[in-house]
Coordinates of C-alpha atoms and ligand atoms in Angstrom, one line a residue:
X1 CA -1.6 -8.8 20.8
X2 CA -1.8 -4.7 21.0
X3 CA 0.5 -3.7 17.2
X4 CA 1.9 0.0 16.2
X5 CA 1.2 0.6 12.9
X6 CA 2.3 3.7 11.1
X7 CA 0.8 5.7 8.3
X8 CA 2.7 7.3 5.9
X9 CA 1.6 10.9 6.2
X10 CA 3.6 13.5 4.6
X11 CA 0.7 13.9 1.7
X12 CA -2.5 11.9 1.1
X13 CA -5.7 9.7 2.2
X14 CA -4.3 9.1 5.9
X15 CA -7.5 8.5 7.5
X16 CA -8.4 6.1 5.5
X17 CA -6.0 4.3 6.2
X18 CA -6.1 4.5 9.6
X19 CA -9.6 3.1 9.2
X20 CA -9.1 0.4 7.3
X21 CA -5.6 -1.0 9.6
X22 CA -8.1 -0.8 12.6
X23 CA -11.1 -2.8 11.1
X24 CA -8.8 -5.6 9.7
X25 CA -6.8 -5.7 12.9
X26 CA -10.2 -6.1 15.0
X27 CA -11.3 -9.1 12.3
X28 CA -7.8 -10.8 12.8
X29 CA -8.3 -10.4 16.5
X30 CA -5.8 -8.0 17.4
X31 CA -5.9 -4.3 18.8
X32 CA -3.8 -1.6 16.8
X33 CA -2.3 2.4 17.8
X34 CA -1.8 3.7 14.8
X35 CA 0.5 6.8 14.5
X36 CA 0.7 9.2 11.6
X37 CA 4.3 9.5 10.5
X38 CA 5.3 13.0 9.6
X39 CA 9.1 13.0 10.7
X40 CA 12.0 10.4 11.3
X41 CA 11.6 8.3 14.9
X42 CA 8.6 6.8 14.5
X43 CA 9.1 3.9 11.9
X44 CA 10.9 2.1 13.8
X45 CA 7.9 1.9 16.5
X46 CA 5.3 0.2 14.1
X47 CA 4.8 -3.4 13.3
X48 CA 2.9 -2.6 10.1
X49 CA 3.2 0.5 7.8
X50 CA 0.7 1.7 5.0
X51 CA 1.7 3.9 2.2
X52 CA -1.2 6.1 0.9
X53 CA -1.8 7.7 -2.5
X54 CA -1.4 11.5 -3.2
X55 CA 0.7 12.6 -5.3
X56 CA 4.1 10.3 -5.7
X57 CA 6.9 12.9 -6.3
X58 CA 5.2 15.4 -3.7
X59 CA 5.4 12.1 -1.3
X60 CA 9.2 11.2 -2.6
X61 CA 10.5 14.3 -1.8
X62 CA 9.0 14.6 1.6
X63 CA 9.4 11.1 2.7
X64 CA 13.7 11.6 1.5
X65 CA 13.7 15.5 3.0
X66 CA 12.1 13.9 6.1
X67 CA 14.4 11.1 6.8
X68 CA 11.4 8.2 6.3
X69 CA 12.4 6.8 3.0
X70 CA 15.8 4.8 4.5
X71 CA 13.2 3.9 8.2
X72 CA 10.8 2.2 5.5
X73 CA 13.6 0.5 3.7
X74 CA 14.5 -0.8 7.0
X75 CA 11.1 -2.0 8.2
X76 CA 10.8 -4.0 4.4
X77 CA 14.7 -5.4 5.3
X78 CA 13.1 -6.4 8.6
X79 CA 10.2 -8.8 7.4
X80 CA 7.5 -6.3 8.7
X81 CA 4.5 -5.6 6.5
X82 CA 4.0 -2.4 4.4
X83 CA 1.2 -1.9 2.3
X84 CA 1.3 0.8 -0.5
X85 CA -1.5 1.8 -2.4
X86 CA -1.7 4.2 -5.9
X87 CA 1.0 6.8 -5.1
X88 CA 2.5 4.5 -2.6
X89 CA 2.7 2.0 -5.0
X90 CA 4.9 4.2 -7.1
X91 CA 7.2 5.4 -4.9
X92 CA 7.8 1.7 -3.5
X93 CA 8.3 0.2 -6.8
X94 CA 12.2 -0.2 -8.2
X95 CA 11.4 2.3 -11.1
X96 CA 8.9 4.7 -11.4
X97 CA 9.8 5.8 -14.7
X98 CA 9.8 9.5 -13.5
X99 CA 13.1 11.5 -12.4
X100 CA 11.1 13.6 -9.9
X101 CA 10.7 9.9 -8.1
X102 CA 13.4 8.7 -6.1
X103 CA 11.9 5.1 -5.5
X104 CA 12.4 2.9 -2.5
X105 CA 13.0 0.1 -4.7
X106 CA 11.2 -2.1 -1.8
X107 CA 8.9 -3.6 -4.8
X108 CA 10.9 -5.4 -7.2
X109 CA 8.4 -4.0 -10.2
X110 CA 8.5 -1.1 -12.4
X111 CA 5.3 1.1 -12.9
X112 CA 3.7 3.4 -15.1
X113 CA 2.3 6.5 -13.8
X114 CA -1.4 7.7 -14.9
X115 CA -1.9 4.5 -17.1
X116 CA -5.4 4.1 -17.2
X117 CA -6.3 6.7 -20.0
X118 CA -8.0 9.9 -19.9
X119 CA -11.7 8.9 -20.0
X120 CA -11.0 6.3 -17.0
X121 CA -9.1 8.6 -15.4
X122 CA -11.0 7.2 -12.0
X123 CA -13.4 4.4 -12.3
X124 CA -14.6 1.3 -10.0
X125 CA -14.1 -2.5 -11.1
X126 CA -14.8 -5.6 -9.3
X127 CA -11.5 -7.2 -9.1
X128 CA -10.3 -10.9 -8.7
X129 CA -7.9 -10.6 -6.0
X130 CA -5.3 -14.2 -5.5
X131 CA -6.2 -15.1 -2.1
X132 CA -9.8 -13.5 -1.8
X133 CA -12.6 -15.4 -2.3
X134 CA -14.8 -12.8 -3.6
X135 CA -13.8 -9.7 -6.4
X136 CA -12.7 -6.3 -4.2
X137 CA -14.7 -3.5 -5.2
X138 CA -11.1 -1.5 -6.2
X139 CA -11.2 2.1 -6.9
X140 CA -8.7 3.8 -9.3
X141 CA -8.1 7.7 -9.4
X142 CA -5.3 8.2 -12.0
X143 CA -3.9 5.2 -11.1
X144 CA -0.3 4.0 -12.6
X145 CA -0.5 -0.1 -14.2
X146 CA 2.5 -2.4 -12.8
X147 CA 4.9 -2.5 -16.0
X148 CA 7.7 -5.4 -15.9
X149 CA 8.0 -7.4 -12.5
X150 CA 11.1 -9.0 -11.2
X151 CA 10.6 -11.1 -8.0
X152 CA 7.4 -9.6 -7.2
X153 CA 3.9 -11.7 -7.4
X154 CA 1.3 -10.5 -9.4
X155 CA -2.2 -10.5 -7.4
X156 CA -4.4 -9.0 -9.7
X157 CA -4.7 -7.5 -13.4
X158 CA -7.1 -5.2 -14.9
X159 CA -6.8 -4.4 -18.7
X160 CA -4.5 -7.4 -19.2
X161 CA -2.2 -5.1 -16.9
X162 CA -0.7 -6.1 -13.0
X163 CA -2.7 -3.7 -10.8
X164 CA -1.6 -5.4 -7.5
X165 CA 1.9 -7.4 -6.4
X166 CA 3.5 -8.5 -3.5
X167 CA 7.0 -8.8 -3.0
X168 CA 7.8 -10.5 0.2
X169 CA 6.7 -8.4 3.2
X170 CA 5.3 -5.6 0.7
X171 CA 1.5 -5.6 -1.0
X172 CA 1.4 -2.5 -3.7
X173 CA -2.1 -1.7 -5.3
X174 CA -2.7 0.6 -8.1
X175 CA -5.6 1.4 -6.6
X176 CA -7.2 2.3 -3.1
X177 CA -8.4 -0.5 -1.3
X178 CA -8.6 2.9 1.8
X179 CA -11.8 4.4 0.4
X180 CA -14.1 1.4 1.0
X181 CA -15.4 0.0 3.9
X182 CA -13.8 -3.3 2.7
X183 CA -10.5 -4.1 4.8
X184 CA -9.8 -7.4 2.9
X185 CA -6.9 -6.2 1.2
X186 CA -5.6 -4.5 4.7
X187 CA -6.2 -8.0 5.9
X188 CA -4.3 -9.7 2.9
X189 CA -1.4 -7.1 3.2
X190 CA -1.0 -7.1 7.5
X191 CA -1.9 -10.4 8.2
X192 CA -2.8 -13.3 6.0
X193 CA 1.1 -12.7 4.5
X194 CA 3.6 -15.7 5.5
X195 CA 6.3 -13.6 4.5
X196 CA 5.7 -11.2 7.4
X197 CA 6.4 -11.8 11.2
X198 CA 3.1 -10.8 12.4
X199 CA 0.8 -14.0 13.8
X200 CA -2.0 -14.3 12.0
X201 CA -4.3 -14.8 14.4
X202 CA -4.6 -14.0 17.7
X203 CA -5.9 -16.6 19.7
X204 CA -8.5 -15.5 22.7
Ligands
LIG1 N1 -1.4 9.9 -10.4 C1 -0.8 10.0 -9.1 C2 0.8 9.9 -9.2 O1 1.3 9.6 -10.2 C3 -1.3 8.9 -8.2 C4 -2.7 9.0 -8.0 C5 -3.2 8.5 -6.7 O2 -2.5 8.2 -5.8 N2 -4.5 8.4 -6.6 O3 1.4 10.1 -8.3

């Protein structure tokens, strides 16, 4: 099955992204265009969306000025998949605790911007993952911690703090599961999610 998926790309890692969408699509068997979504139109296309990090109220204000923010509230209301990752997470989750954020609200969680202290401002940890058999080699870079969550799961903690939920059709990570060569959590988010209408295999 050929997918559409669409990455968020008003600010931040995009490539990345797009990397990491196409190498877990090939390992579930299915091909993937992916489209870099700079204007209003294009959501509706895409089977799968990723939300990058950046900078959340830079992306906030673009995604709202742009028309994106109601398209990806639509896609979530849909059942399709949308993985948001660091500043993605934040602008996803139902409170950001930040004015300059207008969140989507499509993650039932509130966050906590730049939680991880000065002196681990960025750091690597090996991280326990619900539904990976082996840790994920997850990269924060100021990355917010997962505060109080409503109907969202939590899939990992770090700290004694959530650093990745889902809630339905939507996977948020604190951190960037993009800058490895590790697709896993692509995989976890796009296809291994029974709340999502995307097969999970292909069958060839
Ligand atoms: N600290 C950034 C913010 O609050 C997020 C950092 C990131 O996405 N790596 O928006």
């Amino acid at each position: 099955m050929s997918l559409t998926a669409g990455v968020v790309a008003v600010q931040g890692d995009v490539s990345e992204h797009a990397t990491a969408i196409e190498r877990a699509a090939r390992s579930h068997g299915h091909e993937v265009v992916v489209h870099e979504i700079r204007e209003s139109g294009v959501v509706p296309d895409c089977d799968l969306l990723a939300m990058p990090g950046g900078e959340s109220t830079t992306i906030s204000r673009l995604i709202h000025g742009e028309g994106i923010a109601p398209e990806i509230r639509d896609h979530v209301a849909a059942g399709k998949p949308l993985l948001a990752t660091c500043a993605g997470l934040i602008v996803a989750s139902s409170d950001a605790g930040d004015d300059r954020v207008d969140e989507l609200g499509v993650i039932d969680a509130s966050v906590e911007r730049n939680a991880f202290g000065r002196q681990k401002d960025s750091f690597e940890a090996p991280l326990t993952v619900a539904g990976l058999d082996d840790p994920f080699p997850a990269v924060f870079i100021r990355a917010p911690a997962i505060d109080a969550v409503g109907t969202a799961d939590v899939l990992a903690t770090w700290d004694d703090r959530p650093v990745a939920v889902r809630d339905g059709p939507v996977v948020g990570t604190a951190f960037h599961p993009e800058l490895t060569t590790d697709s896993r959590i692509h995989g976890l988010a796009f296809f291994e999610n029974d709340a999502t209408e995307l097969p999970l295999e292909e069958s060839r």
